[in-house]
Every structure is written in structure tokens, then in C-alpha cells.
Tab-separated table of C-alpha atoms in Angstrom:
chain	number	residue	atom	x	y	z
A	1	MET	CA	71.772	33.484	68.890
A	2	GLY	CA	75.165	34.098	67.750
A	3	LYS	CA	77.496	34.903	70.754
A	4	THR	CA	78.124	39.061	71.612
A	5	LYS	CA	80.837	40.122	69.465
A	6	TYR	CA	82.874	43.068	71.765
A	7	SER	CA	84.840	45.587	70.033
A	8	THR	CA	87.782	47.300	70.965
A	9	PRO	CA	87.077	51.253	71.937
A	10	LEU	CA	88.677	53.867	68.789
A	11	LEU	CA	90.812	55.677	70.868
A	12	CYS	CA	92.751	52.231	72.907
A	13	GLN	CA	92.774	51.734	68.262
A	14	SER	CA	95.497	54.299	67.352
A	15	LYS	CA	98.159	55.329	69.821
A	16	GLN	CA	99.255	58.096	67.549
A	17	LEU	CA	95.041	59.631	68.842
A	18	CYS	CA	96.106	58.204	72.364
A	19	PHE	CA	99.173	60.285	72.798
A	20	SER	CA	97.370	63.682	71.522
A	21	LEU	CA	94.843	63.393	73.251
A	22	PHE	CA	97.054	62.910	76.464
A	23	TYR	CA	99.270	66.094	74.820
A	24	LEU	CA	95.746	67.944	73.976
A	25	PHE	CA	94.199	67.691	78.258
A	26	THR	CA	97.817	68.418	79.619
A	27	SER	CA	98.659	71.652	77.753
A	28	LEU	CA	94.981	72.794	78.709
A	29	SER	CA	96.077	71.826	82.693
A	30	ILE	CA	99.089	73.745	82.630
A	31	ALA	CA	97.758	76.829	80.656
A	32	VAL	CA	94.834	77.451	82.727
A	33	TYR	CA	97.618	76.875	86.044
A	34	PHE	CA	99.161	80.260	84.764
A	35	SER	CA	96.121	81.850	83.753
A	36	ILE	CA	94.865	81.875	87.613
A	37	SER	CA	98.670	81.618	89.028
A	38	THR	CA	99.046	85.369	91.122
A	39	THR	CA	102.665	85.445	89.194
A	40	LYS	CA	101.570	85.437	85.987
A	41	CYS	CA	102.958	89.394	85.646
A	42	ILE	CA	106.468	87.771	85.763
A	43	PHE	CA	107.540	85.536	82.709
A	44	ARG	CA	111.372	84.357	82.842
A	45	SER	CA	112.631	82.615	79.228
A	46	SER	CA	114.568	79.952	81.297
A	47	PRO	CA	115.599	77.614	84.276
A	48	PHE	CA	115.808	79.822	87.698
A	49	ASP	CA	118.282	78.156	89.749
A	50	PRO	CA	116.728	79.702	93.506
A	51	ILE	CA	117.579	78.905	97.317
A	52	LEU	CA	115.420	76.347	98.047
A	53	SER	CA	116.140	75.801	102.053
A	54	PRO	CA	114.826	78.597	104.274
A	55	LEU	CA	116.539	81.878	104.882
A	56	PHE	CA	115.280	81.862	108.422
A	57	SER	CA	112.353	80.374	110.931
A	58	TYR	CA	110.851	82.625	112.848
A	59	PRO	CA	108.985	82.044	117.012
A	60	PRO	CA	105.217	81.700	116.283
A	61	SER	CA	105.247	84.952	118.365
A	62	TYR	CA	106.778	86.987	116.213
A	63	GLY	CA	103.565	86.652	113.288
A	64	GLU	CA	106.330	87.641	110.547
A	65	HIS	CA	104.063	87.055	108.205
A	66	LYS	CA	100.142	87.326	109.463
A	67	HIS	CA	97.700	89.579	107.261
A	68	SER	CA	99.188	90.544	103.627
A	69	ILE	CA	97.124	92.851	101.752
A	70	PRO	CA	95.573	90.756	98.845
A	71	THR	CA	96.009	92.631	95.606
A	72	LEU	CA	92.956	94.034	93.766
A	73	ARG	CA	94.408	94.912	90.611
A	74	SER	CA	94.565	92.891	87.065
A	75	ALA	CA	98.662	90.934	86.719
A	76	CYS	CA	98.983	90.414	83.225
A	77	ALA	CA	97.880	94.275	82.067
A	78	PHE	CA	101.905	94.925	82.430
A	79	PRO	CA	103.769	92.194	82.875
A	80	VAL	CA	107.500	92.184	83.823
A	81	HIS	CA	109.761	90.734	81.522
A	82	PHE	CA	112.678	89.113	83.650
A	83	SER	CA	116.124	87.910	81.193
A	84	ASP	CA	118.296	84.854	82.219
A	85	TYR	CA	119.421	84.584	85.349
A	86	TRP	CA	123.164	84.286	85.085
A	87	THR	CA	122.705	85.988	82.112
A	88	VAL	CA	120.720	88.987	84.604
A	89	VAL	CA	124.224	88.324	87.073
A	90	LYS	CA	126.811	88.955	84.290
A	91	GLU	CA	124.905	92.537	82.274
A	92	ILE	CA	125.062	93.457	86.208
A	93	GLN	CA	128.771	92.705	87.082
A	94	GLU	CA	129.496	94.366	83.725
A	95	SER	CA	127.493	97.615	83.979
A	96	CYS	CA	129.435	97.760	87.953
A	97	LYS	CA	133.086	97.772	86.085
A	98	ASN	CA	132.702	99.605	83.406
A	99	SER	CA	130.225	102.465	83.956
A	100	SER	CA	131.978	105.682	84.605
A	101	ASP	CA	129.522	107.728	85.753
A	102	LEU	CA	128.544	106.135	89.041
A	103	GLY	CA	128.710	106.405	92.397
A	104	SER	CA	129.453	110.219	93.542
A	105	GLY	CA	131.046	111.069	90.319
A	106	ASN	CA	131.658	114.550	90.520
A	107	LEU	CA	129.593	115.770	93.581
A	108	ARG	CA	130.514	117.661	96.345
A	109	TYR	CA	128.838	117.526	99.984
A	110	VAL	CA	128.708	120.520	102.557
A	111	GLN	CA	130.973	118.658	105.368
A	112	GLU	CA	129.999	117.792	108.699
A	113	SER	CA	130.216	121.106	111.004
A	114	ALA	CA	129.886	122.549	114.599
A	115	ASP	CA	127.719	125.268	112.965
A	116	HIS	CA	124.899	123.262	112.250
A	117	ASP	CA	122.069	122.513	114.645
A	118	SER	CA	120.631	119.526	112.697
A	119	PHE	CA	121.603	116.361	111.095
A	120	GLY	CA	120.566	117.749	106.830
A	121	GLY	CA	121.449	121.975	107.701
A	122	ASN	CA	118.045	122.619	108.098
A	123	PHE	CA	118.459	125.069	105.238
A	124	SER	CA	116.383	128.088	104.557
A	125	PHE	CA	113.830	127.315	101.000
A	126	MET	CA	115.469	129.856	99.436
A	127	LYS	CA	119.021	128.539	99.800
A	128	ARG	CA	117.345	125.353	99.012
A	129	VAL	CA	116.458	125.365	95.762
A	130	SER	CA	118.669	127.478	94.691
A	131	TYR	CA	121.406	124.224	94.216
A	132	PHE	CA	118.351	122.704	91.978
A	133	ASP	CA	120.602	124.703	89.129
A	134	ARG	CA	123.085	121.521	88.710
A	135	HIS	CA	123.968	122.929	85.257
A	136	ARG	CA	125.331	126.553	86.961
A	137	ASN	CA	126.857	124.873	90.220
A	138	VAL	CA	128.553	122.409	89.053
A	139	ASP	CA	130.873	122.952	91.608
A	140	VAL	CA	129.469	123.864	94.225
A	141	GLU	CA	128.856	121.421	97.530
A	142	ILE	CA	125.387	119.998	97.864
A	143	PRO	CA	124.173	119.917	101.649
A	144	CYS	CA	122.976	116.357	101.429
A	145	GLY	CA	122.476	115.554	104.860
A	146	PHE	CA	125.697	114.071	107.560
A	147	LEU	CA	125.718	117.724	109.109
A	148	LYS	CA	126.047	115.913	112.452
A	149	LYS	CA	127.600	112.669	113.698
A	150	PHE	CA	125.366	109.135	112.417
A	151	SER	CA	126.256	106.971	114.988
A	152	VAL	CA	126.652	103.230	114.228
A	153	SER	CA	129.555	100.492	115.044
A	154	ASP	CA	132.834	100.650	113.573
A	155	SER	CA	131.650	96.979	112.636
A	156	ASP	CA	129.018	98.255	110.841
A	157	ARG	CA	130.571	101.122	108.687
A	158	ILE	CA	133.228	99.097	107.672
A	159	ALA	CA	130.852	95.833	106.170
A	160	MET	CA	128.867	98.796	104.345
A	161	GLU	CA	131.413	100.319	102.570
A	162	LYS	CA	132.812	97.047	101.840
A	163	CYS	CA	129.145	96.247	100.113
A	164	GLU	CA	129.388	96.547	96.575
A	165	GLY	CA	127.398	96.866	93.755
A	166	LEU	CA	124.126	96.206	94.326
A	167	VAL	CA	122.775	96.871	98.420
A	168	VAL	CA	118.944	95.697	98.896
A	169	VAL	CA	117.857	98.971	101.945
A	170	SER	CA	115.639	99.471	104.527
A	171	ALA	CA	115.034	100.140	108.136
A	172	ILE	CA	112.968	100.342	111.554
A	173	PHE	CA	112.429	102.607	114.451
A	174	GLY	CA	110.282	102.601	116.593
A	175	ASP	CA	109.787	99.411	116.652
A	176	HIS	CA	107.094	99.438	113.932
A	177	ASP	CA	107.174	96.595	111.943
A	178	LYS	CA	108.417	93.112	111.710
A	179	ILE	CA	111.643	92.036	109.296
A	180	ARG	CA	110.505	90.062	106.739
A	181	GLN	CA	112.921	87.829	104.450
A	182	PRO	CA	113.087	87.864	100.661
A	183	LYS	CA	112.303	84.848	98.546
A	184	LYS	CA	112.733	83.476	95.245
A	185	LEU	CA	116.809	83.922	95.745
A	186	GLY	CA	119.185	83.228	93.554
A	187	SER	CA	121.774	80.510	93.847
A	188	ARG	CA	124.516	82.863	93.591
A	189	THR	CA	122.466	86.247	95.398
A	190	ARG	CA	123.320	86.905	98.644
A	191	GLU	CA	127.202	86.335	97.057
A	192	LEU	CA	126.767	89.577	95.305
A	193	VAL	CA	123.836	90.959	96.773
A	194	CYS	CA	124.132	93.252	100.643
A	195	PHE	CA	120.937	93.038	102.814
A	196	PHE	CA	121.626	95.868	105.422
A	197	MET	CA	118.485	96.382	107.496
A	198	PHE	CA	119.006	100.002	110.149
A	199	VAL	CA	117.179	100.353	113.744
A	200	ASP	CA	117.261	101.757	116.296
A	201	ASP	CA	117.168	100.949	120.437
A	202	ILE	CA	113.158	100.461	120.944
A	203	THR	CA	112.922	98.064	117.735
A	204	LEU	CA	116.453	96.167	119.141
A	205	GLU	CA	114.069	95.568	122.197
A	206	GLY	CA	111.536	94.077	120.662
A	207	LEU	CA	114.137	91.612	118.568
A	208	TYR	CA	114.952	90.317	122.082
A	209	ILE	CA	112.107	89.662	122.928
A	210	HIS	CA	110.865	87.793	120.906
A	211	LYS	CA	114.562	86.263	121.038
A	212	LEU	CA	115.544	86.931	117.333
A	213	ILE	CA	118.232	87.816	118.752
A	214	ILE	CA	121.275	87.731	121.286
A	215	LYS	CA	122.186	90.240	123.692
A	216	THR	CA	125.833	89.881	124.414
A	217	SER	CA	126.312	89.584	120.273
A	218	LYS	CA	128.820	93.017	119.084
A	219	GLU	CA	126.296	92.333	114.995
A	220	HIS	CA	122.766	90.590	114.063
A	221	ASN	CA	122.006	89.104	111.560
A	222	VAL	CA	118.508	87.910	111.546
A	223	GLY	CA	118.119	85.887	107.760
A	224	VAL	CA	119.391	87.452	104.840
A	225	TRP	CA	119.181	91.441	106.629
A	226	ARG	CA	122.547	92.453	109.527
A	227	LEU	CA	121.276	94.822	111.223
A	228	VAL	CA	122.761	98.567	111.393
A	229	ARG	CA	122.085	99.828	114.671
A	230	VAL	CA	121.540	103.408	114.836
A	231	GLU	CA	121.815	106.104	117.943
A	232	THR	CA	119.150	108.604	117.557
A	233	ASP	CA	119.460	110.680	119.503
A	234	ASN	CA	121.953	112.623	117.955
A	235	LEU	CA	119.248	112.916	115.181
A	236	TYR	CA	115.451	113.260	114.804
A	237	LYS	CA	112.565	113.166	117.503
A	238	ASN	CA	110.444	111.481	114.510
A	239	ALA	CA	110.658	107.521	113.500
A	240	ALA	CA	109.677	108.601	110.309
A	241	MET	CA	112.397	111.108	109.281
A	242	ASN	CA	115.014	108.898	110.711
A	243	GLY	CA	113.683	106.236	108.337
A	244	VAL	CA	114.328	108.718	105.525
A	245	ILE	CA	117.461	109.141	106.250
A	246	PRO	CA	118.913	105.060	104.658
A	247	LYS	CA	116.218	105.885	102.266
A	248	TYR	CA	117.402	108.340	100.855
A	249	LEU	CA	120.723	108.560	101.936
A	250	VAL	CA	121.700	105.569	99.976
A	251	HIS	CA	124.707	106.529	98.205
A	252	ARG	CA	126.216	108.355	101.008
A	253	LEU	CA	125.707	105.437	103.555
A	254	PHE	CA	126.933	102.831	100.940
A	255	PRO	CA	129.725	104.868	99.059
A	256	ASN	CA	130.802	101.810	97.306
A	257	SER	CA	127.935	100.706	95.659
A	258	ILE	CA	126.984	101.654	92.031
A	259	TYR	CA	123.075	100.140	92.484
A	260	SER	CA	119.826	100.180	95.529
A	261	ILE	CA	116.761	99.127	96.117
A	262	TRP	CA	115.432	100.329	99.499
A	263	VAL	CA	111.674	98.269	100.467
A	264	ASP	CA	109.518	99.568	102.939
A	265	ALA	CA	110.100	97.360	105.986
A	266	LYS	CA	106.729	96.761	105.141
A	267	LEU	CA	107.329	95.032	101.657
A	268	GLN	CA	108.397	91.843	101.648
A	269	MET	CA	109.827	91.308	98.426
A	270	ALA	CA	108.657	87.974	96.398
A	271	VAL	CA	111.793	88.506	93.643
A	272	ASP	CA	115.647	88.012	93.371
A	273	PRO	CA	116.434	92.183	94.074
A	274	LEU	CA	119.238	90.971	90.351
A	275	PHE	CA	115.937	90.512	88.458
A	276	LEU	CA	114.249	93.498	89.409
A	277	ILE	CA	116.988	96.294	88.685
A	278	HIS	CA	118.303	94.247	85.535
A	279	SER	CA	114.225	94.662	84.187
A	280	LEU	CA	113.031	98.370	85.765
A	281	VAL	CA	116.644	100.325	85.849
A	282	VAL	CA	119.590	98.647	83.883
A	283	LYS	CA	117.421	97.498	80.653
A	284	LYS	CA	115.294	100.574	80.475
A	285	ASN	CA	118.509	102.717	81.174
A	286	VAL	CA	116.746	104.943	83.838
A	287	ASP	CA	118.490	106.868	86.496
A	288	MET	CA	116.044	105.536	88.937
A	289	ALA	CA	112.137	102.927	88.900
A	290	ILE	CA	109.381	103.712	90.963
A	291	SER	CA	105.771	102.707	91.320
A	292	ARG	CA	103.252	105.168	90.624
A	293	HIS	CA	100.673	105.809	92.919
A	294	PRO	CA	97.253	103.283	92.675
A	295	TYR	CA	94.950	106.545	93.020
A	296	TYR	CA	96.414	109.548	92.615
A	297	VAL	CA	97.768	111.863	89.671
A	298	HIS	CA	98.487	115.816	91.492
A	299	THR	CA	100.492	116.881	94.105
A	300	MET	CA	97.684	118.560	95.348
A	301	GLU	CA	96.244	115.225	95.944
A	302	GLU	CA	98.131	113.660	98.343
A	303	ALA	CA	98.486	116.537	99.401
A	304	MET	CA	94.905	116.573	100.438
A	305	ALA	CA	94.960	112.918	101.555
A	306	THR	CA	97.359	113.214	103.374
A	307	ALA	CA	95.464	116.172	105.436
A	308	ARG	CA	92.059	114.579	105.685
A	309	TRP	CA	94.090	110.477	106.842
A	310	ARG	CA	95.558	112.837	109.340
A	311	LYS	CA	99.516	111.137	107.633
A	312	TRP	CA	100.347	114.061	108.821
A	313	ARG	CA	99.020	115.706	111.781
A	314	ASP	CA	101.054	119.209	111.551
A	315	VAL	CA	98.272	121.746	108.715
A	316	ASP	CA	100.042	124.535	108.708
A	317	SER	CA	103.294	123.113	107.709
A	318	LEU	CA	101.625	120.999	105.051
A	319	LYS	CA	99.465	124.110	103.927
A	320	MET	CA	103.784	126.140	104.259
A	321	GLN	CA	104.468	123.438	102.160
A	322	MET	CA	102.124	124.098	99.655
A	323	GLU	CA	102.014	126.910	99.060
A	324	SER	CA	105.614	127.858	98.724
A	325	TYR	CA	106.097	125.009	95.482
A	326	CYS	CA	102.837	126.559	94.350
A	327	GLU	CA	105.215	129.928	93.930
A	328	LYS	CA	108.040	128.143	93.188
A	329	GLY	CA	105.997	127.038	89.973
A	330	LEU	CA	104.974	123.368	90.723
A	331	GLN	CA	102.493	122.783	88.042
A	332	PRO	CA	99.815	119.768	88.512
A	333	TRP	CA	100.549	116.893	85.776
A	334	SER	CA	99.894	117.012	81.445
A	335	ASP	CA	100.644	115.818	79.191
A	336	ARG	CA	103.322	117.942	78.223
A	337	LYS	CA	105.447	117.013	81.983
A	338	LEU	CA	105.884	113.268	79.725
A	339	PRO	CA	108.079	111.042	79.957
A	340	TYR	CA	106.621	111.323	83.613
A	341	VAL	CA	103.939	110.166	83.912
A	342	SER	CA	102.577	110.635	87.319
A	343	ASP	CA	103.535	113.495	89.638
A	344	VAL	CA	102.519	111.257	92.530
A	345	PRO	CA	105.017	108.001	93.734
A	346	ASP	CA	104.595	105.128	95.787
A	347	SER	CA	108.167	105.314	97.432
A	348	ALA	CA	107.678	102.226	98.973
A	349	LEU	CA	110.095	100.294	96.856
A	350	ILE	CA	112.603	102.122	95.127
A	351	LEU	CA	115.783	100.838	92.583
A	352	ARG	CA	118.062	103.424	91.336
A	353	LYS	CA	121.988	103.522	89.671
A	354	HIS	CA	123.990	105.711	91.753
A	355	SER	CA	124.704	108.089	89.072
A	356	SER	CA	125.289	111.344	90.063
A	357	THR	CA	122.368	112.685	88.631
A	358	SER	CA	120.317	110.878	91.281
A	359	ASN	CA	122.702	111.619	93.671
A	360	ALA	CA	122.137	114.777	93.625
A	361	PHE	CA	118.282	114.403	93.293
A	362	SER	CA	118.526	112.600	96.425
A	363	CYS	CA	119.988	114.783	98.056
A	364	LEU	CA	117.782	117.461	97.343
A	365	LEU	CA	114.390	115.452	98.055
A	366	PHE	CA	116.084	114.308	102.047
A	367	ASN	CA	116.144	118.668	102.216
A	368	GLU	CA	112.876	119.209	101.594
A	369	LEU	CA	112.159	115.862	103.966
A	370	GLU	CA	113.886	117.617	106.283
A	371	ALA	CA	112.395	121.239	106.433
A	372	PHE	CA	108.712	119.925	105.695
A	373	ASN	CA	107.809	116.466	106.757
A	374	PRO	CA	108.754	112.766	104.990
A	375	ARG	CA	105.946	112.919	103.138
A	376	ASP	CA	107.904	111.885	100.630
A	377	GLN	CA	105.391	111.917	97.292
A	378	LEU	CA	104.801	115.607	98.311
A	379	ALA	CA	107.811	116.974	97.931
A	380	PHE	CA	108.337	114.561	94.862
A	381	ALA	CA	107.254	116.676	92.087
A	382	PHE	CA	108.211	119.267	92.601
A	383	VAL	CA	112.057	118.223	93.473
A	384	ARG	CA	112.131	116.216	90.294
A	385	ASP	CA	111.022	119.703	87.753
A	386	MET	CA	112.724	121.675	89.684
A	387	THR	CA	116.259	120.397	88.660
A	388	LYS	CA	118.402	119.949	86.216
A	389	PRO	CA	119.550	118.235	84.743
A	390	ASN	CA	116.472	116.135	84.861
A	391	ILE	CA	116.623	112.234	86.599
A	392	LYS	CA	115.056	110.207	83.960
A	393	ILE	CA	112.971	107.813	86.092
A	394	ASN	CA	110.780	104.898	85.046
A	395	MET	CA	107.735	105.277	86.858
A	396	PHE	CA	105.299	101.686	86.527
A	397	GLU	CA	102.693	100.146	86.851
A	398	VAL	CA	100.625	100.125	90.449
A	399	GLU	CA	100.164	95.812	88.328
A	400	VAL	CA	103.733	94.903	88.332
A	401	PHE	CA	104.541	96.965	92.150
A	402	GLU	CA	101.084	93.907	93.947
A	403	GLN	CA	103.224	91.348	91.895
A	404	VAL	CA	107.052	91.245	92.916
A	405	VAL	CA	106.307	92.758	97.081
A	406	LEU	CA	103.702	91.389	99.391
A	407	GLU	CA	102.704	94.393	101.087
A	408	PHE	CA	101.603	93.957	104.872
A	409	ARG	CA	100.010	96.443	107.150
A	410	HIS	CA	102.807	98.027	109.869
A	411	ASN	CA	103.189	97.575	113.512
A	412	LEU	CA	99.560	99.795	115.573
A	413	ILE	CA	101.363	102.835	116.234
A	414	LYS	CA	99.960	104.758	119.774
A	415	GLN	CA	98.185	108.279	118.269
A	416	ASP	CA	98.878	111.170	119.487
A	417	THR	CA	96.407	113.068	120.826
A	418	HIS	CA	97.116	116.224	121.692
A	419	LYS	CA	98.377	119.560	119.273
A	420	THR	CA	96.395	117.913	116.868
A	421	ASN	CA	93.419	121.127	115.186
A	422	LEU	CA	92.609	118.740	112.853
A	423	ALA	CA	88.880	117.085	114.669
A	424	ASN	CA	86.720	119.422	112.429
A	425	PHE	CA	89.534	120.470	109.370
A	426	ASP	CA	88.222	119.776	105.848
A	427	PRO	CA	90.885	120.243	102.800
A	428	LEU	CA	88.174	121.004	100.650
A	429	LYS	CA	86.450	123.599	102.306
A	430	ASN	CA	87.666	127.713	101.522
A	431	THR	CA	87.709	128.300	104.452
A	432	THR	CA	91.364	128.287	104.352
A	433	SER	CA	94.965	129.292	102.101
A	434	PHE	CA	94.748	125.588	101.671
A	435	ASP	CA	92.734	126.693	99.248
A	436	LYS	CA	94.200	128.810	97.972
A	437	CYS	CA	97.114	126.494	96.440
A	438	LYS	CA	94.535	124.835	95.941
A	439	THR	CA	93.173	127.008	93.342
A	440	TYR	CA	96.088	127.994	91.711
A	441	LEU	CA	96.866	124.510	90.951
A	442	SER	CA	93.534	124.020	89.315
A	443	LYS	CA	93.577	126.842	87.301
A	444	MET	CA	96.959	125.692	85.454
A	445	TRP	CA	95.675	122.622	85.008
A	446	ARG	CA	93.125	123.954	82.712
A	447	GLU	CA	95.598	126.435	80.764
A	448	SER	CA	97.042	123.242	80.513
A	449	LYS	CA	94.621	121.098	78.802
A	450	ASN	CA	92.826	124.371	76.250
A	451	PRO	CA	96.630	125.405	75.181
């Protein structure tokens, strides 16, 4: 019998074939990884230079990163394309130097006076509406808060005035949220971006208890955030309304900043703020970028949900607000409102260029919130549609919102059980004058569909 001969496998006979198969399987593995990645909505055109060391370490008792709300929508339907990090840095720096219509511009504000009984002046509805047409009232002083003193320390005020370029702002009043550090910051971002968190004494006390700050210190920092203590005795009793001040009057708190990003304290930024401003504001050539609401398109839908889910407990005020807007011309969204793609934003993340148009819009919206309630989604479309000149807004998709931030739940808040008439309230029934406004908007909606 002859000897059995063993031949070399075909795969090992060709080095070229071997390397080709290796390259194929490697490419497939990378493709599978990116297809299931949670950040697949974000693409960068070149290497990114991030800060690799942790920004801040929290004690376990603080519970800073517990129970993030999961993303439910497709992450690839509306991808965000980011430019090279160093290109972004350069272009934002150049835009800050070369822009002529940034800052307060030709806006003039009503000044602090003993005649005003509230921080925003509490003007009548007709008086507030009279400021909407800036084409005719270009030289008129517009009310924009700060009619009573906004009490912060001198050192904090100086730091706020020194902040130029881009400022990221958040606030916690009533200890209703945790402080969360932004993720994926670039190596130069902390040199170019200011991070300010406005807090009250109740929130500071909670931070003392968790040993995140020292009581004897005059200035407080938690990670990248500089904490600004605000004395609220002279402001509003409602903590949410106090939070509206830095949310919409950021251009007045930071008079030398060119761009700003408002981040609700329930959010954690998952993308460098320079990327966000550049891709959603600068490249789009808009005054503001804000996410559209994930469910609602019409203001009345949000108003009904606000009443039904007890987001604001004064139903009479809600009815008065909606009826006032209806009588002054609020219409349901239709194609006629394009390029505005919705009437209801998700205002947890707001990106702004501090142009005179954007600043005026923020002032006028703030006045509505003081007059009725801090539910800014209810007044948003009315102010936007009625203000002249029109503000340029990029209302990006909710999928983008869910990719650039992580959302957490607020701390549990004790609910007041007195002074409520909502136990048996159903805003969908034809038993209140609230339905009058709903019918009015529905009629105009049908007319807009069949002109």
C-alpha cells in the first residue's frame, strides 16, 4: 500500500486570498458594529480629539447617572454630519469676530424701575402684543425682564460678562435635578466654551449634604459647571418660572456671548457643544435651533395635554391663554407656515445665535411666560408667528435630539393637593369655554386643508 499524501489547504496556498478574506471579515465586523451603534446618527469626517480623563467623580449617594430614559425612535433616519473638530473651532471663532448683527444690536430694553411690581413687568396682553412688530417699533424700548434686581455675586457677574463666544447654560431651582457632566468634549472646548449652572439655596443645600461643594467657599464649581447662586426672594415663587430667566434671557445675562446653548438639567450632553452650534445653527444659517415635539404639531394639542396631565394646575389660566391667542390670530399648523415644520417644540435643548431677531423673540416669549405660565410650548408658536421680522428656526427631528443628549427623569417633587379643580376635568368634553378655542382652531384647520 502506498503512503497517504496530505495536501496543503487551498486557503493557505495563496497569501493574497488569505489577506483578502481577512480584510473582508474585518470590514464586515466594523460594518455590523456601526449598524448597531447607539451613535449611528452622528458622523464625523475626520479624527476627533476628545478629553479622555473623567471630568468629575460623584459620590455614590448622589445618584448622578441613574435610570436614563431609553431612546425609542430610529437613530439613522435623520443623521447629523459634523465637520472636522479643528475646522469647527476655527469657523466659530471667525464667525464671532466677523458677525455684525450679533449681540444686542439695535435692541433697547425697558430699564429697572421701582414702578414695576415683578421681574418682567407684568404688562397687559395688549401692551405685550404691541411690541411684536419691530418693523414699526425699531426704536422703542421692549420689556425684557430685569425690571427688578437679579441678585448674584459680583464675582459671578464679572465671570458672566467675560464669557465670550459660546456659553452653555442650565439651571436647577428647588433641587429638582442632578448636575450632569457633558460627554465627549474636545481638547480645546473648555478653553472656548463657558458652562454656567444657576441654582438657588435649596439646591445648594443638597449639594452641601452630598459633599459636592464646600460651604465656606465663595465660588462653586462641579466639574465643568460654574455654579451661580441666585437669590430668589425678589423673583418668582414658582421655581420653574425662575428657571425661565436664564433659559430665555441668556443674552442679557451673558451680554458678550455670541452663541448659547440652553440644556435642561434633566439632560446630559452627549456631543461637544461646538459641534452642535456649528452643525445646527452656523451651517444652517438660522437664529435658533430647537427640536420639534415628538408627538404634537399643533399648540392646542399641547394645551390639552397640559391640562389633562396636570402639567399646569391652573386650568382657568390655560383657557384664558388659549382663547387670547385664538382671538389674536393663532392658527393651527399647516403647509402655509413652512419653513416652520411644527408649532410645538421640545424646548429642553435650545441653541441660539444672539442676533437682534433672536434676542427680541426671546424677550417677547419670556413676557408671555410671565403673564400666563412657564409652559413655553404653549406660547412658542403665537410669538413666533406674530413677531416681525420673522425668526429663522431650524426645528430638527426628535431622532437628532435623542442622539445628542441623554434624558433623565426629574427628582420626585411633592405635589400640592390643595386648590385644584382638575379631579374630574376632561378638556375634550364640550362643557367648558376651553372647547370654544379648540373648535375655533379646528375650523381654521379644515379651511387650511381645503382653501
